[in-house]
Amino acid sequence: MSYGPPHPVARLLLTPEDKEAPARARRLFQLGLGEHPDPALDVFADHLAELTGAPYAMVNFVGENRQFFAGLHVRPTVSPARGDDTKPELGRHLERDHGFCPHVVVRHKALVLEDVRDYPRFAGNPIVDEYGIRSYLGAPLIDSAGMALGTVCVVDVEPRPWGKAGLETIKASAAELVMRLERRAADGLPL
C-alpha cells in the first residue's frame, strides 16, 4: 500500500473528458482569447473579487492541455520569510487537471464548493494541497452557440458559505461577461 501522492494517471481520471476541447481551442483563437492577459478582464476579476469578498477571482479560458487566466485578481499578501511550507503563488497558467474549472466547462453548469474537503472527488485535487484552496464558486462562460469557453470563478483559502446569493452573483457575472465578449468580437468594442 502506498501512502504517497496519487499516481499522475489517477489524478487525470478525476478530470472529466472534454470532447469540446479542440473546437473550444479554435474558437478561443478566433476570438483572440486564452493566450494573453487582458487588462479589461483583470478589471472584471477585480470587480468580481470585490462583489464576493474572495481573495482570488479569475476569468479562465480552458484549452486542450491547460487553463489560462486572462483575467486575474490575487489579493496581495504579506508573508513572513519564505519557508518550506510556503504555498506557490497563483500565476496565469494552470494544468488542465488542476482545479475545478474543467468540471464546470464540461458540465456547462455552475459549481459551488463551500469546503472542497467535503467532496472526495475534489479534495484530492492538486490545488487543494499546492495552493491551499478550500472553497470554490464558478460558472461557465457559454457563448451564443452553446460552447463553454471557460469560466468566471472565485476561490478562497478558507471554507466559505457562498449560498444562493453567491451562486446568483457568479452566474450573472458569467452572463454579463459573455455579452461583453461577444459584443467586442462583433463590433471591435472594448469590454
Coordinates of C-alpha atoms in Angstrom, one line a residue:
M1 CA 0.0 0.0 0.0
S2 CA 1.3 3.4 -0.9
Y3 CA 0.8 6.5 1.3
G4 CA 2.4 8.9 -1.1
P5 CA 0.7 11.3 -3.5
P6 CA -1.6 9.6 -6.1
H7 CA -0.2 8.4 -9.3
P8 CA -0.4 11.1 -12.0
V9 CA -2.7 8.8 -14.1
A10 CA -5.1 8.5 -11.1
R11 CA -5.4 12.3 -10.9
L12 CA -6.2 12.5 -14.7
L13 CA -9.1 10.1 -14.2
L14 CA -10.7 12.6 -11.9
T15 CA -10.7 15.3 -14.6
P16 CA -13.7 14.8 -16.9
E17 CA -13.1 14.0 -20.5
D18 CA -13.6 17.2 -22.6
K19 CA -14.7 16.3 -26.1
E20 CA -15.3 20.0 -27.0
A21 CA -11.7 21.0 -26.2
P22 CA -10.4 21.1 -29.8
A23 CA -13.3 23.1 -31.0
R24 CA -13.1 25.4 -28.0
A25 CA -9.4 26.0 -28.6
R26 CA -10.1 27.0 -32.2
R27 CA -12.9 29.3 -31.0
L28 CA -10.7 31.0 -28.4
F29 CA -8.1 31.5 -31.0
Q30 CA -10.6 33.1 -33.4
L31 CA -11.7 35.4 -30.5
G32 CA -8.2 36.3 -29.6
L33 CA -8.7 34.9 -26.1
G34 CA -6.8 32.5 -23.9
E35 CA -3.2 33.4 -24.7
H36 CA -2.6 36.8 -23.3
P37 CA -3.6 38.7 -20.1
D38 CA -6.3 41.2 -20.8
P39 CA -6.4 44.4 -18.7
A40 CA -10.1 44.6 -19.1
L41 CA -10.5 41.1 -17.8
D42 CA -8.2 41.8 -14.9
V43 CA -10.6 44.7 -14.0
F44 CA -13.5 42.3 -14.4
A45 CA -11.8 39.9 -12.0
D46 CA -11.1 42.7 -9.5
H47 CA -14.8 43.6 -9.5
L48 CA -15.8 40.0 -9.0
A49 CA -13.5 39.7 -6.1
E50 CA -14.9 42.8 -4.6
L51 CA -18.5 41.6 -5.1
T52 CA -17.8 38.3 -3.4
G53 CA -15.1 39.3 -0.9
A54 CA -12.9 36.5 -2.2
P55 CA -9.1 36.7 -2.2
Y56 CA -8.9 35.2 -5.7
A57 CA -11.0 35.8 -8.8
M58 CA -10.4 34.6 -12.3
V59 CA -11.6 34.8 -15.9
N60 CA -10.4 31.4 -17.1
F61 CA -10.2 30.0 -20.6
V62 CA -9.8 26.3 -20.7
G63 CA -7.8 24.9 -23.6
E64 CA -6.9 21.4 -24.6
N65 CA -4.0 21.0 -22.3
R66 CA -4.0 23.9 -19.9
Q67 CA -6.0 26.7 -18.3
F68 CA -5.2 30.4 -18.9
F69 CA -6.4 33.2 -16.5
A70 CA -6.8 36.0 -18.9
G71 CA -8.4 38.0 -16.0
L72 CA -6.8 37.5 -12.6
H73 CA -7.2 39.1 -9.2
V74 CA -4.9 37.9 -6.4
R75 CA -5.2 39.7 -3.1
P76 CA -1.8 41.0 -2.1
T77 CA -0.4 39.2 0.9
V78 CA 2.4 40.0 3.2
S79 CA 4.1 36.8 4.2
P80 CA 6.9 36.0 6.6
A81 CA 10.3 34.9 5.2
R82 CA 9.6 32.1 2.7
G83 CA 9.9 28.7 4.4
D84 CA 9.5 25.1 3.2
D85 CA 5.7 25.3 3.9
T86 CA 5.0 28.4 1.8
K87 CA 2.4 27.9 -0.9
P88 CA 3.3 28.8 -4.5
E89 CA 1.8 32.0 -5.9
L90 CA -1.0 31.6 -8.4
G91 CA 0.1 32.6 -11.9
R92 CA -1.7 32.9 -15.2
H93 CA -1.4 29.2 -16.3
L94 CA -2.7 26.1 -14.6
E95 CA -2.5 22.4 -15.8
R96 CA -5.8 21.2 -17.2
D97 CA -6.1 18.5 -14.5
H98 CA -5.7 21.1 -11.7
G99 CA -8.6 23.0 -10.2
F100 CA -12.3 22.9 -10.6
C101 CA -13.0 24.9 -13.8
P102 CA -12.6 22.0 -16.2
H103 CA -15.5 20.3 -14.4
V104 CA -17.6 23.5 -14.8
V105 CA -16.7 23.7 -18.5
V106 CA -17.6 20.1 -19.3
R107 CA -20.8 20.1 -17.3
H108 CA -21.9 23.5 -18.6
K109 CA -23.2 24.2 -15.1
A110 CA -22.1 26.4 -12.1
L111 CA -20.3 24.7 -9.3
V112 CA -20.4 25.6 -5.6
L113 CA -17.9 24.0 -3.2
E114 CA -18.2 25.6 0.2
D115 CA -15.4 23.3 1.6
V116 CA -13.7 21.2 -1.1
R117 CA -12.6 18.7 1.6
D118 CA -16.3 17.7 1.9
Y119 CA -16.2 16.2 -1.7
P120 CA -13.9 13.2 -2.2
R121 CA -13.8 13.9 -5.9
F122 CA -12.4 17.4 -5.4
A123 CA -10.5 17.0 -2.1
G124 CA -7.6 15.3 -3.8
N125 CA -7.2 18.0 -6.5
P126 CA -3.6 19.3 -6.7
I127 CA -4.6 22.9 -6.0
V128 CA -6.0 21.9 -2.6
D129 CA -2.6 20.9 -1.4
E130 CA -0.3 23.0 -3.6
Y131 CA -2.2 26.3 -3.2
G132 CA -4.3 25.7 -0.1
I133 CA -7.6 26.3 -1.8
R134 CA -10.6 25.4 0.3
S135 CA -13.6 26.8 -1.4
Y136 CA -14.7 27.5 -5.0
L137 CA -17.5 29.2 -6.8
G138 CA -17.6 29.2 -10.6
A139 CA -19.9 29.5 -13.6
P140 CA -19.3 28.7 -17.3
L141 CA -18.9 31.3 -20.0
I142 CA -21.3 29.9 -22.5
D143 CA -21.4 31.7 -25.8
S144 CA -24.4 32.2 -28.1
A145 CA -23.5 29.0 -30.0
G146 CA -23.7 27.0 -26.8
M147 CA -20.0 26.4 -26.3
A148 CA -18.4 26.8 -22.9
L149 CA -15.4 29.0 -23.5
G150 CA -14.2 28.9 -19.9
T151 CA -15.3 30.2 -16.5
V152 CA -15.5 33.1 -14.1
C153 CA -14.7 31.9 -10.7
V154 CA -13.7 32.9 -7.2
V155 CA -11.7 30.8 -4.6
D156 CA -10.7 31.2 -1.0
V157 CA -8.2 29.5 1.3
E158 CA -10.9 29.2 3.9
P159 CA -14.3 27.4 3.7
R160 CA -17.0 29.8 2.5
P161 CA -20.8 29.6 2.7
W162 CA -21.3 31.1 -0.8
G163 CA -25.1 30.5 -0.6
K164 CA -27.8 31.3 -3.1
A165 CA -26.6 34.9 -3.4
G166 CA -23.1 33.8 -4.3
L167 CA -24.4 31.4 -6.9
E168 CA -26.7 34.1 -8.4
T169 CA -23.8 36.6 -8.4
I170 CA -21.4 34.2 -10.2
K171 CA -24.0 33.2 -12.8
A172 CA -25.0 36.8 -13.5
S173 CA -21.3 37.8 -13.8
A174 CA -20.7 35.0 -16.3
A175 CA -23.7 36.0 -18.4
E176 CA -22.6 39.7 -18.4
L177 CA -19.1 38.8 -19.5
V178 CA -20.3 36.6 -22.3
M179 CA -22.4 39.5 -23.6
R180 CA -19.3 41.8 -23.4
L181 CA -17.0 39.3 -25.1
E182 CA -19.5 38.7 -28.0
R183 CA -20.1 42.4 -28.4
R184 CA -16.4 43.0 -28.5
A185 CA -15.9 40.3 -31.1
A186 CA -18.8 41.6 -33.3
D187 CA -18.0 45.3 -33.0
G188 CA -14.4 45.5 -32.0
L189 CA -15.5 47.4 -28.9
P190 CA -13.6 47.2 -25.6
L191 CA -15.0 45.3 -22.7

